[in-house]
PDB file of C-alpha atoms in Angstrom:
ATOM      1  CA  MET A 145       1.969  15.764  10.179  1.00 97.00           C
ATOM      2  CA  VAL A 146       4.268  13.892  12.521  1.00 97.00           C
ATOM      3  CA  VAL A 147       4.114   9.514  11.726  1.00 98.00           C
ATOM      4  CA  ASP A 148       5.076   7.312  14.368  1.00 98.00           C
ATOM      5  CA  ARG A 149       5.648   3.871  13.582  1.00 98.00           C
ATOM      6  CA  VAL A 150       5.134   0.531  16.301  1.00 98.00           C
ATOM      7  CA  ILE A 151       5.932  -2.908  14.925  1.00 98.00           C
ATOM      8  CA  VAL A 152       4.138  -5.304  16.580  1.00 98.00           C
ATOM      9  CA  GLY A 153       3.019  -8.905  17.030  1.00 97.00           C
ATOM     10  CA  SER A 154       4.914 -11.998  15.737  1.00 97.00           C
ATOM     11  CA  LEU A 155       5.098 -11.029  11.862  1.00 97.00           C
ATOM     12  CA  ASP A 156       6.520  -7.541  12.733  1.00 98.00           C
ATOM     13  CA  THR A 157       4.219  -4.965  11.145  1.00 98.00           C
ATOM     14  CA  ASN A 158       3.556  -1.877  11.249  1.00 98.00           C
ATOM     15  CA  THR A 159       1.249   0.406  13.212  1.00 98.00           C
ATOM     16  CA  TYR A 160       1.220   3.853  12.546  1.00 98.00           C
ATOM     17  CA  ILE A 161       0.251   7.008  14.372  1.00 98.00           C
ATOM     18  CA  LEU A 162      -0.539   9.749  12.433  1.00 98.00           C
ATOM     19  CA  ARG A 163      -0.888  13.203  14.804  1.00 98.00           C
ATOM     20  CA  LYS A 164      -1.843  16.659  13.841  1.00 97.00           C
ATOM     21  CA  ASP A 165      -2.818  19.415  15.905  1.00 95.00           C
ATOM     22  CA  ASN A 166      -3.137  17.093  19.291  1.00 96.00           C
ATOM     23  CA  LYS A 167      -5.301  14.916  16.819  1.00 98.00           C
ATOM     24  CA  VAL A 168      -4.434  10.939  15.788  1.00 98.00           C
ATOM     25  CA  LEU A 169      -5.460   8.695  13.313  1.00 98.00           C
ATOM     26  CA  ILE A 170      -4.052   4.712  14.046  1.00 98.00           C
ATOM     27  CA  ILE A 171      -3.432   2.583  10.883  1.00 98.00           C
ATOM     28  CA  ASP A 172      -2.726  -1.021  11.345  1.00 98.00           C
ATOM     29  CA  PRO A 173      -3.437  -2.060  14.740  1.00 98.00           C
ATOM     30  CA  GLY A 174      -2.276  -5.513  14.321  1.00 97.00           C
ATOM     31  CA  ALA A 175      -0.960  -6.574  18.075  1.00 98.00           C
ATOM     32  CA  ASP A 176       0.341  -5.718  21.420  1.00 98.00           C
ATOM     33  CA  ALA A 177      -3.378  -2.802  22.264  1.00 98.00           C
ATOM     34  CA  ASN A 178      -1.304  -2.136  25.215  1.00 98.00           C
ATOM     35  CA  LYS A 179       2.409  -0.464  23.583  1.00 98.00           C
ATOM     36  CA  ILE A 180      -0.115   0.965  21.092  1.00 98.00           C
ATOM     37  CA  ILE A 181      -1.806   2.775  23.836  1.00 98.00           C
ATOM     38  CA  LYS A 182       1.532   3.673  25.132  1.00 98.00           C
ATOM     39  CA  LYS A 183       2.848   5.628  22.647  1.00 98.00           C
ATOM     40  CA  ILE A 184       0.002   7.458  21.672  1.00 98.00           C
ATOM     41  CA  GLY A 185       0.190   8.559  25.424  1.00 96.00           C
ATOM     42  CA  ASN A 186      -2.759  11.713  25.645  1.00 96.00           C
ATOM     43  CA  TYR A 187      -3.176  12.528  22.198  1.00 98.00           C
ATOM     44  CA  PHE A 188      -7.264  12.736  21.498  1.00 98.00           C
ATOM     45  CA  VAL A 189      -7.427   9.548  18.955  1.00 98.00           C
ATOM     46  CA  VAL A 190     -10.133  10.344  15.806  1.00 98.00           C
ATOM     47  CA  GLY A 191     -10.025   7.047  14.011  1.00 98.00           C
ATOM     48  CA  ILE A 192      -9.012   3.514  12.551  1.00 98.00           C
ATOM     49  CA  LEU A 193      -8.197   2.977   9.728  1.00 98.00           C
ATOM     50  CA  ILE A 194      -7.335  -0.618   7.972  1.00 98.00           C
ATOM     51  CA  THR A 195      -5.157  -1.335   5.247  1.00 98.00           C
ATOM     52  CA  HIS A 196      -6.419  -4.588   4.616  1.00 98.00           C
ATOM     53  CA  SER A 197      -8.307  -7.477   6.976  1.00 97.00           C
ATOM     54  CA  HIS A 198      -5.261  -9.995   7.609  1.00 97.00           C
ATOM     55  CA  ASP A 199      -5.278 -11.202  11.025  1.00 97.00           C
ATOM     56  CA  ASP A 200      -1.771  -9.381  11.850  1.00 97.00           C
ATOM     57  CA  HIS A 201      -3.703  -6.017  10.925  1.00 98.00           C
ATOM     58  CA  ILE A 202      -6.346  -5.998  12.979  1.00 98.00           C
ATOM     59  CA  GLY A 203      -5.554  -8.197  15.533  1.00 98.00           C
ATOM     60  CA  ALA A 204      -5.975  -5.252  18.171  1.00 98.00           C
ATOM     61  CA  LEU A 205      -8.485  -3.357  16.258  1.00 98.00           C
ATOM     62  CA  LYS A 206     -11.436  -4.151  18.650  1.00 98.00           C
ATOM     63  CA  ASP A 207      -9.366  -3.458  21.884  1.00 98.00           C
ATOM     64  CA  ILE A 208      -8.145  -0.129  20.585  1.00 98.00           C
ATOM     65  CA  SER A 209     -11.462   0.821  19.069  1.00 98.00           C
ATOM     66  CA  ASN A 210     -13.306  -0.045  22.619  1.00 98.00           C
ATOM     67  CA  TYR A 211     -10.472   1.782  24.369  1.00 98.00           C
ATOM     68  CA  TYR A 212     -10.554   5.171  22.180  1.00 98.00           C
ATOM     69  CA  HIS A 213     -14.374   4.949  21.410  1.00 98.00           C
ATOM     70  CA  VAL A 214     -13.797   5.747  17.602  1.00 98.00           C
ATOM     71  CA  ASN A 215     -15.170   3.828  14.481  1.00 98.00           C
ATOM     72  CA  TYR A 216     -12.922   2.112  12.123  1.00 98.00           C
ATOM     73  CA  TYR A 217     -12.674   2.358   8.782  1.00 98.00           C
ATOM     74  CA  ASN A 218     -11.654   0.897   6.107  1.00 98.00           C
ATOM     75  CA  MET A 219     -12.938  -0.318   1.948  1.00 96.00           C
ATOM     76  CA  TYR A 220     -16.305  -1.232   3.254  1.00 96.00           C
ATOM     77  CA  ASN A 221     -16.782   2.249   4.797  1.00 97.00           C
ATOM     78  CA  LEU A 222     -14.718   4.125   2.378  1.00 97.00           C
ATOM     79  CA  LYS A 223     -15.431   5.281  -1.210  1.00 96.00           C
ATOM     80  CA  GLU A 224     -13.032   5.403  -3.352  1.00 97.00           C
ATOM     81  CA  GLY A 225     -11.609   9.020  -3.849  1.00 98.00           C
ATOM     82  CA  ILE A 226     -11.472  12.071  -1.415  1.00 98.00           C
ATOM     83  CA  ASN A 227     -12.717  11.241   1.892  1.00 98.00           C
ATOM     84  CA  ASN A 228     -11.855  12.641   5.445  1.00 97.00           C
ATOM     85  CA  ILE A 229     -11.737  12.275   9.233  1.00 98.00           C
ATOM     86  CA  ASP A 230     -12.126  15.119  11.227  1.00 98.00           C
ATOM     87  CA  ILE A 231      -8.936  16.938  10.581  1.00 98.00           C
ATOM     88  CA  PHE A 232      -7.416  14.289   8.125  1.00 98.00           C
ATOM     89  CA  ASN A 233      -8.087  14.521   4.473  1.00 98.00           C
ATOM     90  CA  PHE A 234      -6.883  11.249   2.245  1.00 98.00           C
ATOM     91  CA  GLU A 235      -7.654   9.671  -0.874  1.00 98.00           C
ATOM     92  CA  VAL A 236      -8.908   6.155  -0.818  1.00 98.00           C
ATOM     93  CA  MET A 237      -7.482   3.962  -3.446  1.00 98.00           C
ATOM     94  CA  TYR A 238      -8.804   0.259  -3.620  1.00 98.00           C
ATOM     95  CA  THR A 239      -5.639  -1.817  -4.791  1.00 98.00           C
ATOM     96  CA  PRO A 240      -6.506  -5.584  -4.290  1.00 98.00           C
ATOM     97  CA  GLY A 241      -4.532  -8.124  -5.658  1.00 96.00           C
ATOM     98  CA  HIS A 242      -2.886  -9.378  -2.176  1.00 97.00           C
ATOM     99  CA  MET A 243      -6.361  -9.291  -0.639  1.00 97.00           C
ATOM    100  CA  LYS A 244      -9.494  -8.645  -2.245  1.00 96.00           C
ATOM    101  CA  ASP A 245     -10.287  -5.831   0.646  1.00 97.00           C
ATOM    102  CA  SER A 246      -7.151  -3.912   0.308  1.00 98.00           C
ATOM    103  CA  VAL A 247      -6.615  -0.253   0.109  1.00 98.00           C
ATOM    104  CA  CYS A 248      -4.130   2.487  -0.104  1.00 98.00           C
ATOM    105  CA  TYR A 249      -4.735   6.393   2.141  1.00 98.00           C
ATOM    106  CA  TYR A 250      -2.538   8.707   0.272  1.00 98.00           C
ATOM    107  CA  PHE A 251      -2.331  12.095   2.293  1.00 98.00           C
ATOM    108  CA  LYS A 252      -1.110  14.124  -0.687  1.00 98.00           C
ATOM    109  CA  GLU A 253      -1.075  17.053   1.697  1.00 97.00           C
ATOM    110  CA  ASP A 254       2.356  15.796   3.389  1.00 98.00           C
ATOM    111  CA  ASN A 255       3.055  13.165   0.336  1.00 98.00           C
ATOM    112  CA  MET A 256       2.542  10.039   2.114  1.00 98.00           C
ATOM    113  CA  MET A 257       1.048   7.269   1.421  1.00 98.00           C
ATOM    114  CA  PHE A 258      -0.067   4.276   3.375  1.00 98.00           C
ATOM    115  CA  VAL A 259       0.156   0.668   1.160  1.00 98.00           C
ATOM    116  CA  GLY A 260      -0.576  -2.301   3.726  1.00 98.00           C
ATOM    117  CA  ASP A 261       0.977  -5.196   2.551  1.00 98.00           C
ATOM    118  CA  PHE A 262       0.287  -4.113  -1.413  1.00 97.00           C
ATOM    119  CA  ILE A 263       3.712  -3.069  -1.805  1.00 97.00           C
ATOM    120  CA  PHE A 264       6.944  -3.459   0.080  1.00 97.00           C
ATOM    121  CA  LYS A 265      10.626  -2.262  -0.234  1.00 97.00           C
ATOM    122  CA  ASP A 266      11.806  -4.189  -3.076  1.00 95.00           C
ATOM    123  CA  GLY A 267       8.586  -6.341  -3.329  1.00 94.00           C
ATOM    124  CA  ILE A 268       4.767  -6.714  -3.988  1.00 95.00           C
ATOM    125  CA  GLY A 269       2.321  -8.493  -1.265  1.00 95.00           C
ATOM    126  CA  ARG A 270       2.042 -11.825  -1.703  1.00 94.00           C
ATOM    127  CA  THR A 271      -1.467 -13.036  -3.956  1.00 94.00           C
ATOM    128  CA  ASP A 272      -0.761 -16.555  -3.120  1.00 93.00           C
ATOM    129  CA  LEU A 273      -2.973 -16.852   0.219  1.00 91.00           C
ATOM    130  CA  PRO A 274      -6.486 -16.842   0.336  1.00 90.00           C
ATOM    131  CA  TYR A 275      -8.571 -14.105  -1.180  1.00 93.00           C
ATOM    132  CA  GLY A 276      -5.206 -12.817  -3.028  1.00 93.00           C
ATOM    133  CA  ASN A 277      -5.242 -12.606  -6.799  1.00 94.00           C
ATOM    134  CA  ASP A 278      -2.372 -11.963  -9.577  1.00 93.00           C
ATOM    135  CA  ILE A 279      -4.778 -10.103 -12.232  1.00 95.00           C
ATOM    136  CA  ASP A 280      -6.067  -7.570  -9.668  1.00 96.00           C
ATOM    137  CA  MET A 281      -2.395  -7.049  -8.825  1.00 96.00           C
ATOM    138  CA  VAL A 282      -1.157  -6.086 -11.831  1.00 96.00           C
ATOM    139  CA  LYS A 283      -4.273  -3.790 -12.202  1.00 96.00           C
ATOM    140  CA  SER A 284      -3.973  -2.406  -8.731  1.00 96.00           C
ATOM    141  CA  ILE A 285       0.162  -2.008  -9.865  1.00 96.00           C
ATOM    142  CA  ASN A 286      -1.067  -0.342 -12.806  1.00 95.00           C
ATOM    143  CA  LYS A 287      -3.540   2.093 -11.088  1.00 96.00           C
ATOM    144  CA  ILE A 288      -0.539   3.375  -8.389  1.00 96.00           C
ATOM    145  CA  LEU A 289       2.126   3.676 -11.514  1.00 96.00           C
ATOM    146  CA  LYS A 290      -0.034   7.004 -12.209  1.00 95.00           C
ATOM    147  CA  TYR A 291       0.891   8.408  -9.340  1.00 97.00           C
ATOM    148  CA  ASP A 292       4.108  10.962  -8.414  1.00 96.00           C
ATOM    149  CA  ASP A 293       7.589   9.252  -8.133  1.00 97.00           C
ATOM    150  CA  ASN A 294       8.229  10.917  -4.944  1.00 98.00           C
ATOM    151  CA  ILE A 295       5.343   9.745  -2.589  1.00 98.00           C
ATOM    152  CA  ILE A 296       6.655   8.202   0.590  1.00 98.00           C
ATOM    153  CA  LEU A 297       5.229   4.499   1.189  1.00 98.00           C
ATOM    154  CA  TYR A 298       4.519   2.765   4.377  1.00 98.00           C
ATOM    155  CA  PRO A 299       4.301  -0.425   4.076  1.00 98.00           C
ATOM    156  CA  GLY A 300       2.602  -2.676   6.331  1.00 98.00           C
ATOM    157  CA  HIS A 301       5.815  -4.280   7.129  1.00 98.00           C
ATOM    158  CA  GLY A 302       9.427  -3.481   6.617  1.00 98.00           C
ATOM    159  CA  ASP A 303      11.337  -0.206   6.039  1.00 98.00           C
ATOM    160  CA  CYS A 304      10.084   3.006   4.187  1.00 98.00           C
ATOM    161  CA  THR A 305      10.715   3.205   0.517  1.00 98.00           C
ATOM    162  CA  SER A 306       9.596   5.947  -2.952  1.00 98.00           C
ATOM    163  CA  LEU A 307       7.183   5.193  -5.275  1.00 98.00           C
ATOM    164  CA  GLY A 308      10.075   6.382  -7.437  1.00 97.00           C
ATOM    165  CA  ASN A 309      11.978   3.441  -5.916  1.00 97.00           C
ATOM    166  CA  GLU A 310       9.636   0.925  -6.531  1.00 97.00           C
ATOM    167  CA  ARG A 311       8.861   2.242  -9.963  1.00 96.00           C
ATOM    168  CA  ASP A 312      11.639  -0.326 -11.486  1.00 95.00           C
ATOM    169  CA  ASN A 313      10.364  -3.338  -9.520  1.00 93.00           C
ATOM    170  CA  LEU A 314       6.549  -2.817  -9.621  1.00 95.00           C
ATOM    171  CA  LEU A 315       6.962  -2.465 -13.672  1.00 93.00           C
ATOM    172  CA  TYR A 316       8.692  -5.981 -13.519  1.00 91.00           C
ATOM    173  CA  PHE A 317       5.988  -7.537 -11.370  1.00 87.00           C
ATOM    174  CA  SER A 318       3.448  -6.337 -13.484  1.00 85.00           C
ATOM    175  CA  THR A 319       4.764  -8.100 -16.331  1.00 85.00           C
ATOM    176  CA  ARG A 320       5.971 -11.390 -14.332  1.00 72.00           C
ATOM    177  CA  ILE A 321       2.652 -12.259 -12.428  1.00 64.00           C
TER     178      ILE A 321
END
């Protein structure tokens, strides 16, 4: 699977375009619909995944969904566990803390996890915003620590990292919150 990143909006949100066999799955179309559409080109879009419902992650959702005539998916219409959209198979993990509807998408076959604003390189998402919750964040951190250190984490802002690189930070935050 090929992953392209498009940085959109005033908060430099990462929109990810996952490509496999000429099909595309979009993650977090935060803004700048035309920029995202241009990057996709002639590939066939099969759906949109949302990591959480903050505006900087869904600002272009309606435009993108209407343009490609595809559904979007989030914690409200995907079960926790194994899911698939067309040829894309992934695990959904509910990870509230930054936002009550935060989820991660783990593509085991490709060793990739899309974490939204749950985890960043050298940090975690804020819990002091509306619908954030410290206790939920600790539970979500403990949930993700059960996964393999080699998984590449694709955050909602900033650069990619690995779970192994973030493990010590996550352990620290889970005891400080």
